[in-house]
Amino acid sequence: MHTTSENINARALILALWCVCLMPAVAWAQAGDRVEQLRRAAANIGGDRLAEAERQLNQILRETPEEATALNLLGALRAKQGRLEEAEALFARAVRSDARLAGAHMNLAHLYLLRREPEKSAAQLREVLRLEPSNAEAAQRLAWLLLSQNRVEECVALVESLKETQPPSAPLLAAAGEAYLRKGDRIAAVAAFRKAAELNPQEPSYQFAIGSAWLRYPPDVDEAERAFRQFLKLRPGDAQGQIHLGYVLLKESRLAEARAVLEPAAQGGAATAEVFYYLGLIAQQEGEDARAVELFEKSVRLAPTFAHAHASLGAAFLKLKDYARAQAALEAAVKFGPEEPRAHYNLALLYARLKQPERAQEEMRTVERLKNQGKTLTEEGEEVAPPRQNDE
């Protein structure tokens, strides 16, 4: 059962999508007066004159009940009214009447996507591409649909196959870049994102994707910095851009620059846990331990399960010899991040100071086990990359 809000959102989205498919569908109608009638109906639907459009379409369908374009347009009208089951039935009738009507297949693809039936949606999009190999909208929607299901190899194969039938669009290249990144091929991913940025240089998300790709291990902070600075030129004041650039500058130990970038992102109600965490690390590295505690506490209030913030808070309390609060923070850190060696190591130090040798030895055994798994101790205050954002 969808909530009222979900239904409203679905209706708004379906309206936006189906309006795209109205006029192209008319182009395949029969010649003569019928074409003009269908064009007028499509224009009325696009202009929200639904009663007049319905009257026109019903008149056509009384004369020719299986007129595919009219059925498709009436389906779009029903979708605009939020009557999705009726819309599906009309689109299906349109396809049965004319299997080559790509607009009806596209509309079915949109409908199935809204109904959370991705397999059916993908099948309709593939049919559109079979009928119209150069259909860029169908190509990019199918690529992102496959990616949303983590069908990475299928997404890459689709993009490669489309090279023979259509020039790459920026959204398709962005999908390809994300797919390559998930495969671990950062070079191919960056190349795809850069090509997307060349095709649409005013779209900031492509620069953000380039910067995020360069932060993958091993990070290239110089390339990442360039990309995030370009992103912020296109989208000044964007909090995520500031957070990511601040993180890069922090990794380079350019503390004053990092603080100048991050502090604006900490203002207002949109600040994230990562902002205060990074500002806390800066304060810690500058020897301002009390200030670091204040910032780490803000971070864990915003994200109570953020293990690294708990670990840094615990380390700060340990340095200040506030052992009770250090213990609470470090135990929270290993609870939420049991595979983080630094928190276990600091907890071992704390238990040793509290004259609890058995617990200290247990924590050191955990550190050794994690070391054998390749998880070595990081430097105190080691930065944690901000979470990647999904732009699509």
CSV table of C-alpha atoms in Angstrom, one decimal:
chain,number,residue,atom,x,y,z
A,1,MET,CA,0.0,0.0,0.0
A,2,HIS,CA,1.6,3.3,-1.1
A,3,THR,CA,1.2,6.3,1.1
A,4,THR,CA,-0.5,9.5,-0.1
A,5,SER,CA,2.9,11.2,-0.4
A,6,GLU,CA,4.2,8.3,-2.6
A,7,ASN,CA,1.1,8.4,-4.8
A,8,ILE,CA,1.6,12.2,-5.3
A,9,ASN,CA,5.2,11.7,-6.1
A,10,ALA,CA,4.5,8.9,-8.5
A,11,ARG,CA,1.8,10.9,-10.2
A,12,ALA,CA,4.2,13.9,-10.6
A,13,LEU,CA,7.0,11.7,-11.9
A,14,ILE,CA,4.8,9.8,-14.3
A,15,LEU,CA,3.3,13.1,-15.6
A,16,ALA,CA,6.8,14.4,-16.3
A,17,LEU,CA,7.9,11.2,-18.1
A,18,TRP,CA,4.8,10.5,-20.2
A,19,CYS,CA,4.6,14.1,-21.4
A,20,VAL,CA,7.9,13.3,-23.2
A,21,CYS,CA,6.3,10.4,-25.1
A,22,LEU,CA,3.2,12.2,-26.3
A,23,MET,CA,4.2,14.0,-29.4
A,24,PRO,CA,6.7,11.4,-30.8
A,25,ALA,CA,3.9,8.8,-30.6
A,26,VAL,CA,1.7,10.9,-32.9
A,27,ALA,CA,4.4,10.9,-35.6
A,28,TRP,CA,3.5,7.3,-36.4
A,29,ALA,CA,-0.2,7.8,-36.8
A,30,GLN,CA,-2.0,7.5,-40.1
A,31,ALA,CA,-1.7,10.4,-42.5
A,32,GLY,CA,-4.3,13.1,-43.0
A,33,ASP,CA,-6.9,14.5,-40.7
A,34,ARG,CA,-6.3,11.7,-38.1
A,35,VAL,CA,-2.8,13.0,-37.6
A,36,GLU,CA,-4.1,16.5,-36.8
A,37,GLN,CA,-6.7,15.2,-34.4
A,38,LEU,CA,-4.1,13.2,-32.6
A,39,ARG,CA,-1.7,16.2,-32.4
A,40,ARG,CA,-4.5,18.3,-31.0
A,41,ALA,CA,-5.3,15.7,-28.4
A,42,ALA,CA,-1.6,15.4,-27.5
A,43,ALA,CA,-1.3,19.2,-27.1
A,44,ASN,CA,-4.4,19.2,-24.9
A,45,ILE,CA,-2.9,16.5,-22.6
A,46,GLY,CA,0.4,18.4,-22.4
A,47,GLY,CA,-1.6,21.6,-21.6
A,48,ASP,CA,-3.7,19.9,-18.9
A,49,ARG,CA,-6.9,20.3,-20.9
A,50,LEU,CA,-7.7,16.7,-20.1
A,51,ALA,CA,-11.5,16.7,-20.6
A,52,GLU,CA,-11.1,18.1,-24.1
A,53,ALA,CA,-8.3,15.6,-24.9
A,54,GLU,CA,-10.5,12.7,-23.7
A,55,ARG,CA,-13.4,13.8,-25.8
A,56,GLN,CA,-11.2,14.0,-28.9
A,57,LEU,CA,-9.6,10.6,-28.2
A,58,ASN,CA,-12.9,8.9,-27.5
A,59,GLN,CA,-14.2,10.2,-30.8
A,60,ILE,CA,-11.3,8.7,-32.6
A,61,LEU,CA,-11.6,5.4,-30.8
A,62,ARG,CA,-15.3,5.1,-31.6
A,63,GLU,CA,-14.4,5.2,-35.2
A,64,THR,CA,-11.3,3.0,-35.0
A,65,PRO,CA,-11.3,1.2,-31.6
A,66,GLU,CA,-7.7,-0.2,-32.0
A,67,GLU,CA,-6.0,3.1,-33.2
A,68,ALA,CA,-2.7,2.5,-31.4
A,69,THR,CA,-1.6,6.1,-31.1
A,70,ALA,CA,-5.0,7.1,-29.7
A,71,LEU,CA,-4.8,4.3,-27.1
A,72,ASN,CA,-1.3,5.4,-26.2
A,73,LEU,CA,-2.4,9.0,-25.7
A,74,LEU,CA,-5.4,8.0,-23.7
A,75,GLY,CA,-3.1,5.9,-21.5
A,76,ALA,CA,-0.9,8.9,-20.9
A,77,LEU,CA,-4.1,10.9,-20.0
A,78,ARG,CA,-5.1,8.2,-17.5
A,79,ALA,CA,-1.6,8.2,-16.1
A,80,LYS,CA,-1.8,11.9,-15.6
A,81,GLN,CA,-4.9,11.4,-13.6
A,82,GLY,CA,-3.2,8.8,-11.4
A,83,ARG,CA,-5.3,5.9,-12.8
A,84,LEU,CA,-2.3,3.7,-13.4
A,85,GLU,CA,-4.0,0.4,-13.9
A,86,GLU,CA,-6.2,1.8,-16.6
A,87,ALA,CA,-3.1,3.4,-18.1
A,88,GLU,CA,-1.3,0.1,-18.2
A,89,ALA,CA,-4.3,-1.6,-19.9
A,90,LEU,CA,-4.4,1.1,-22.6
A,91,PHE,CA,-0.7,1.0,-23.3
A,92,ALA,CA,-0.9,-2.8,-23.5
A,93,ARG,CA,-3.8,-2.5,-26.0
A,94,ALA,CA,-1.7,0.0,-28.0
A,95,VAL,CA,1.2,-2.4,-28.2
A,96,ARG,CA,-1.1,-5.3,-29.2
A,97,SER,CA,-2.5,-3.1,-32.0
A,98,ASP,CA,0.9,-1.9,-33.2
A,99,ALA,CA,3.9,-3.7,-31.8
A,100,ARG,CA,6.2,-1.1,-33.4
A,101,LEU,CA,4.8,1.9,-31.5
A,102,ALA,CA,7.9,2.7,-29.5
A,103,GLY,CA,6.2,5.4,-27.5
A,104,ALA,CA,3.8,2.9,-26.0
A,105,HIS,CA,6.6,0.6,-25.0
A,106,MET,CA,8.4,3.5,-23.4
A,107,ASN,CA,5.3,4.5,-21.4
A,108,LEU,CA,5.0,0.9,-20.2
A,109,ALA,CA,8.6,1.0,-19.1
A,110,HIS,CA,8.0,4.1,-17.1
A,111,LEU,CA,4.9,2.6,-15.5
A,112,TYR,CA,6.6,-0.6,-14.5
A,113,LEU,CA,9.5,1.3,-13.0
A,114,LEU,CA,7.0,3.3,-10.9
A,115,ARG,CA,5.4,0.0,-9.9
A,116,ARG,CA,8.8,-1.4,-8.8
A,117,GLU,CA,8.8,-4.0,-11.5
A,118,PRO,CA,12.3,-3.5,-12.9
A,119,GLU,CA,12.4,-6.7,-15.0
A,120,LYS,CA,9.3,-5.7,-16.9
A,121,SER,CA,10.6,-2.1,-17.3
A,122,ALA,CA,13.9,-3.4,-18.7
A,123,ALA,CA,12.1,-5.6,-21.2
A,124,GLN,CA,10.1,-2.7,-22.5
A,125,LEU,CA,13.2,-0.5,-22.8
A,126,ARG,CA,15.0,-3.2,-24.7
A,127,GLU,CA,12.1,-3.4,-27.1
A,128,VAL,CA,12.3,0.3,-27.7
A,129,LEU,CA,16.0,0.0,-28.5
A,130,ARG,CA,15.2,-2.9,-30.9
A,131,LEU,CA,12.7,-0.7,-32.7
A,132,GLU,CA,14.7,2.5,-32.5
A,133,PRO,CA,18.4,1.6,-32.0
A,134,SER,CA,19.3,5.3,-31.8
A,135,ASN,CA,16.8,6.2,-29.0
A,136,ALA,CA,19.1,7.9,-26.5
A,137,GLU,CA,16.4,8.2,-23.7
A,138,ALA,CA,15.7,4.5,-23.7
A,139,ALA,CA,19.4,3.7,-23.7
A,140,GLN,CA,20.3,5.9,-20.7
A,141,ARG,CA,17.2,4.8,-18.8
A,142,LEU,CA,18.0,1.1,-19.3
A,143,ALA,CA,21.7,1.6,-18.3
A,144,TRP,CA,20.7,3.3,-15.1
A,145,LEU,CA,18.0,0.7,-14.4
A,146,LEU,CA,20.6,-2.1,-14.7
A,147,LEU,CA,23.0,-0.2,-12.5
A,148,SER,CA,20.3,0.3,-9.9
A,149,GLN,CA,20.0,-3.5,-9.7
A,150,ASN,CA,23.8,-3.8,-9.5
A,151,ARG,CA,23.8,-5.7,-12.9
A,152,VAL,CA,27.1,-4.1,-13.6
A,153,GLU,CA,28.3,-6.4,-16.4
A,154,GLU,CA,25.0,-6.1,-18.2
A,155,CYS,CA,25.2,-2.3,-18.0
A,156,VAL,CA,28.8,-2.3,-19.4
A,157,ALA,CA,27.8,-4.7,-22.2
A,158,LEU,CA,24.8,-2.5,-23.1
A,159,VAL,CA,26.9,0.7,-23.3
A,160,GLU,CA,29.5,-1.1,-25.4
A,161,SER,CA,26.8,-2.5,-27.8
A,162,LEU,CA,25.3,1.0,-28.2
A,163,LYS,CA,28.5,2.4,-29.6
A,164,GLU,CA,27.5,0.9,-33.0
A,165,THR,CA,24.0,2.5,-33.1
A,166,GLN,CA,24.1,5.9,-31.4
A,167,PRO,CA,26.6,8.5,-30.3
A,168,PRO,CA,27.1,8.4,-26.5
A,169,SER,CA,25.1,10.9,-24.5
A,170,ALA,CA,26.3,12.4,-21.3
A,171,PRO,CA,23.9,10.5,-19.0
A,172,LEU,CA,24.8,7.2,-20.7
A,173,LEU,CA,28.5,7.9,-20.2
A,174,ALA,CA,27.8,8.8,-16.5
A,175,ALA,CA,26.1,5.4,-16.1
A,176,ALA,CA,29.0,3.7,-17.8
A,177,GLY,CA,31.5,5.5,-15.5
A,178,GLU,CA,29.6,4.3,-12.4
A,179,ALA,CA,29.6,0.8,-13.8
A,180,TYR,CA,33.3,0.8,-14.5
A,181,LEU,CA,33.9,2.2,-11.0
A,182,ARG,CA,31.9,-0.7,-9.4
A,183,LYS,CA,34.1,-3.1,-11.5
A,184,GLY,CA,37.2,-1.5,-10.0
A,185,ASP,CA,38.3,0.1,-13.3
A,186,ARG,CA,39.0,3.6,-12.2
A,187,ILE,CA,40.8,4.7,-15.4
A,188,ALA,CA,37.8,3.7,-17.6
A,189,ALA,CA,35.4,5.3,-15.1
A,190,VAL,CA,37.2,8.6,-15.1
A,191,ALA,CA,37.5,8.6,-18.9
A,192,ALA,CA,33.7,8.1,-19.1
A,193,PHE,CA,32.9,10.8,-16.6
A,194,ARG,CA,35.3,13.2,-18.3
A,195,LYS,CA,33.7,12.6,-21.7
A,196,ALA,CA,30.3,13.2,-20.1
A,197,ALA,CA,31.6,16.5,-18.7
A,198,GLU,CA,32.9,17.5,-22.2
A,199,LEU,CA,29.5,16.8,-23.7
A,200,ASN,CA,27.7,18.8,-21.0
A,201,PRO,CA,30.2,21.1,-19.3
A,202,GLN,CA,27.6,22.9,-17.2
A,203,GLU,CA,26.4,19.7,-15.4
A,204,PRO,CA,28.2,19.7,-12.0
A,205,SER,CA,27.5,16.1,-11.1
A,206,TYR,CA,30.0,14.8,-13.6
A,207,GLN,CA,32.8,16.8,-11.9
A,208,PHE,CA,31.7,15.4,-8.6
A,209,ALA,CA,31.8,11.9,-10.0
A,210,ILE,CA,35.4,12.5,-11.3
A,211,GLY,CA,36.5,13.7,-7.9
A,212,SER,CA,34.8,10.8,-6.1
A,213,ALA,CA,36.5,8.3,-8.4
A,214,TRP,CA,39.9,9.8,-7.7
A,215,LEU,CA,39.3,9.2,-4.0
A,216,ARG,CA,39.1,5.5,-4.5
A,217,TYR,CA,42.1,3.6,-3.3
A,218,PRO,CA,44.8,4.5,-3.9
A,219,PRO,CA,43.6,8.1,-3.9
A,220,ASP,CA,44.9,10.8,-6.2
A,221,VAL,CA,44.3,13.9,-4.1
A,222,ASP,CA,45.6,16.3,-6.7
A,223,GLU,CA,43.1,15.1,-9.3
A,224,ALA,CA,40.3,14.9,-6.8
A,225,GLU,CA,41.0,18.5,-5.6
A,226,ARG,CA,40.8,19.8,-9.2
A,227,ALA,CA,37.5,18.0,-9.8
A,228,PHE,CA,35.9,19.2,-6.6
A,229,ARG,CA,37.0,22.8,-7.2
A,230,GLN,CA,35.5,22.7,-10.6
A,231,PHE,CA,32.3,21.2,-9.1
A,232,LEU,CA,32.1,24.1,-6.7
A,233,LYS,CA,32.6,26.6,-9.5
A,234,LEU,CA,29.5,25.1,-11.1
A,235,ARG,CA,27.6,24.8,-7.9
A,236,PRO,CA,28.9,27.3,-5.4
A,237,GLY,CA,28.1,26.7,-1.7
A,238,ASP,CA,27.1,23.1,-2.2
A,239,ALA,CA,27.6,21.3,1.1
A,240,GLN,CA,28.7,18.0,-0.3
A,241,GLY,CA,31.2,19.7,-2.6
A,242,GLN,CA,32.6,21.6,0.4
A,243,ILE,CA,32.8,18.4,2.5
A,244,HIS,CA,34.7,16.5,-0.2
A,245,LEU,CA,37.1,19.3,-1.0
A,246,GLY,CA,37.7,19.8,2.7
A,247,TYR,CA,38.4,16.1,3.1
A,248,VAL,CA,41.0,16.3,0.3
A,249,LEU,CA,42.7,19.3,1.8
A,250,LEU,CA,42.8,17.6,5.2
A,251,LYS,CA,44.5,14.6,3.6
A,252,GLU,CA,47.1,16.9,2.3
A,253,SER,CA,47.5,18.4,5.8
A,254,ARG,CA,46.5,21.9,4.5
A,255,LEU,CA,44.6,22.5,7.7
A,256,ALA,CA,43.8,26.2,7.4
A,257,GLU,CA,42.5,25.7,3.9
A,258,ALA,CA,40.5,22.7,4.9
A,259,ARG,CA,38.9,24.6,7.8
A,260,ALA,CA,38.0,27.5,5.6
A,261,VAL,CA,36.2,25.2,3.2
A,262,LEU,CA,34.5,23.1,5.8
A,263,GLU,CA,33.2,25.8,8.2
A,264,PRO,CA,30.6,27.1,5.8
A,265,ALA,CA,29.2,23.6,5.5
A,266,ALA,CA,28.9,23.4,9.3
A,267,GLN,CA,26.5,26.3,9.3
A,268,GLY,CA,22.7,25.9,9.4
A,269,GLY,CA,20.6,22.8,9.8
A,270,ALA,CA,22.0,20.9,6.8
A,271,ALA,CA,25.4,20.1,8.4
A,272,THR,CA,26.4,16.4,8.4
A,273,ALA,CA,28.3,14.3,10.8
A,274,GLU,CA,31.3,14.2,8.5
A,275,VAL,CA,31.7,18.0,8.6
A,276,PHE,CA,32.1,18.1,12.4
A,277,TYR,CA,34.3,14.9,12.3
A,278,TYR,CA,36.7,16.6,9.8
A,279,LEU,CA,36.7,19.8,11.8
A,280,GLY,CA,37.4,17.8,14.9
A,281,LEU,CA,40.4,16.2,13.3
A,282,ILE,CA,41.7,19.6,12.3
A,283,ALA,CA,41.3,20.8,15.9
A,284,GLN,CA,43.0,17.7,17.2
A,285,GLN,CA,46.0,18.0,14.8
A,286,GLU,CA,46.3,21.7,15.9
A,287,GLY,CA,46.4,20.7,19.6
A,288,GLU,CA,43.0,22.0,20.4
A,289,ASP,CA,41.8,19.0,22.3
A,290,ALA,CA,38.8,20.5,24.0
A,291,ARG,CA,37.6,22.0,20.8
A,292,ALA,CA,38.1,18.6,19.1
A,293,VAL,CA,35.9,16.9,21.8
A,294,GLU,CA,33.1,19.5,21.2
A,295,LEU,CA,33.2,18.8,17.4
A,296,PHE,CA,33.3,15.0,17.7
A,297,GLU,CA,30.4,15.1,20.1
A,298,LYS,CA,28.4,17.1,17.5
A,299,SER,CA,29.3,14.4,14.9
A,300,VAL,CA,28.1,11.5,17.0
A,301,ARG,CA,24.9,13.3,17.9
A,302,LEU,CA,24.1,13.6,14.2
A,303,ALA,CA,25.2,10.0,13.4
A,304,PRO,CA,25.1,7.9,16.6
A,305,THR,CA,26.5,4.8,14.8
A,306,PHE,CA,29.5,6.7,13.2
A,307,ALA,CA,32.3,4.5,14.6
A,308,HIS,CA,35.2,6.7,13.5
A,309,ALA,CA,33.8,9.7,15.3
A,310,HIS,CA,33.3,7.7,18.5
A,311,ALA,CA,36.9,6.4,18.1
A,312,SER,CA,38.3,9.9,17.7
A,313,LEU,CA,36.2,11.2,20.6
A,314,GLY,CA,37.5,8.4,22.7
A,315,ALA,CA,41.1,9.1,21.7
A,316,ALA,CA,40.6,12.8,22.6
A,317,PHE,CA,39.2,11.9,26.0
A,318,LEU,CA,42.0,9.4,26.6
A,319,LYS,CA,44.5,12.2,25.9
A,320,LEU,CA,42.7,14.5,28.3
A,321,LYS,CA,42.7,11.6,30.9
A,322,ASP,CA,38.9,11.7,31.1
A,323,TYR,CA,38.9,7.9,31.3
A,324,ALA,CA,35.2,7.3,32.1
A,325,ARG,CA,34.1,9.2,28.9
A,326,ALA,CA,37.0,7.7,26.9
A,327,GLN,CA,35.8,4.2,27.8
A,328,ALA,CA,32.2,5.0,26.8
A,329,ALA,CA,33.3,6.5,23.5
A,330,LEU,CA,35.8,3.7,22.6
A,331,GLU,CA,33.4,0.9,23.6
A,332,ALA,CA,30.8,2.6,21.3
A,333,ALA,CA,33.4,2.7,18.5
A,334,VAL,CA,34.2,-1.0,18.7
A,335,LYS,CA,30.4,-1.8,18.9
A,336,PHE,CA,29.6,0.1,15.7
A,337,GLY,CA,33.0,-0.6,14.0
A,338,PRO,CA,34.3,-3.9,15.2
A,339,GLU,CA,36.8,-4.2,12.4
A,340,GLU,CA,38.6,-0.9,13.2
A,341,PRO,CA,42.0,-1.7,14.9
A,342,ARG,CA,42.7,1.8,16.2
A,343,ALA,CA,39.7,1.8,18.5
A,344,HIS,CA,40.6,-1.6,19.9
A,345,TYR,CA,44.2,-0.4,20.4
A,346,ASN,CA,43.1,2.7,22.3
A,347,LEU,CA,40.7,0.6,24.3
A,348,ALA,CA,43.6,-1.7,25.2
A,349,LEU,CA,45.6,1.3,26.4
A,350,LEU,CA,42.7,2.6,28.4
A,351,TYR,CA,42.1,-0.8,30.1
A,352,ALA,CA,45.8,-1.0,31.0
A,353,ARG,CA,45.6,2.5,32.6
A,354,LEU,CA,42.5,1.3,34.5
A,355,LYS,CA,44.5,-1.7,35.8
A,356,GLN,CA,42.3,-4.2,33.9
A,357,PRO,CA,45.1,-6.3,32.2
A,358,GLU,CA,42.8,-9.2,31.1
A,359,ARG,CA,40.6,-6.8,29.1
A,360,ALA,CA,43.6,-5.0,27.7
A,361,GLN,CA,45.1,-8.3,26.5
A,362,GLU,CA,41.8,-9.3,24.9
A,363,GLU,CA,41.8,-6.0,22.9
A,364,MET,CA,45.4,-6.5,21.8
A,365,ARG,CA,44.5,-10.0,20.6
A,366,THR,CA,41.8,-8.4,18.5
A,367,VAL,CA,44.3,-5.9,17.2
A,368,GLU,CA,46.6,-8.8,16.2
A,369,ARG,CA,43.8,-10.7,14.6
A,370,LEU,CA,42.8,-7.7,12.5
A,371,LYS,CA,46.4,-7.1,11.6
A,372,ASN,CA,46.7,-10.7,10.3
A,373,GLN,CA,43.6,-9.9,8.1
A,374,GLY,CA,45.4,-7.0,6.6
A,375,LYS,CA,43.7,-4.3,8.7
A,376,THR,CA,46.6,-2.4,10.1
A,377,LEU,CA,46.6,0.5,12.6
A,378,THR,CA,46.2,3.9,11.1
A,379,GLU,CA,47.7,7.0,12.3
A,380,GLU,CA,45.8,8.8,15.1
A,381,GLY,CA,43.3,11.1,13.5
A,382,GLU,CA,43.3,9.3,10.1
A,383,GLU,CA,40.6,10.7,7.9
A,384,VAL,CA,37.7,8.7,6.7
A,385,ALA,CA,36.5,9.4,3.2
A,386,PRO,CA,33.0,10.9,3.0
A,387,PRO,CA,30.3,8.6,1.8
A,388,ARG,CA,29.7,8.6,-2.0
A,389,GLN,CA,26.6,10.4,-3.2
A,390,ASN,CA,24.1,8.9,-5.8
A,391,ASP,CA,23.4,11.7,-8.3
A,392,GLU,CA,21.0,9.7,-10.2
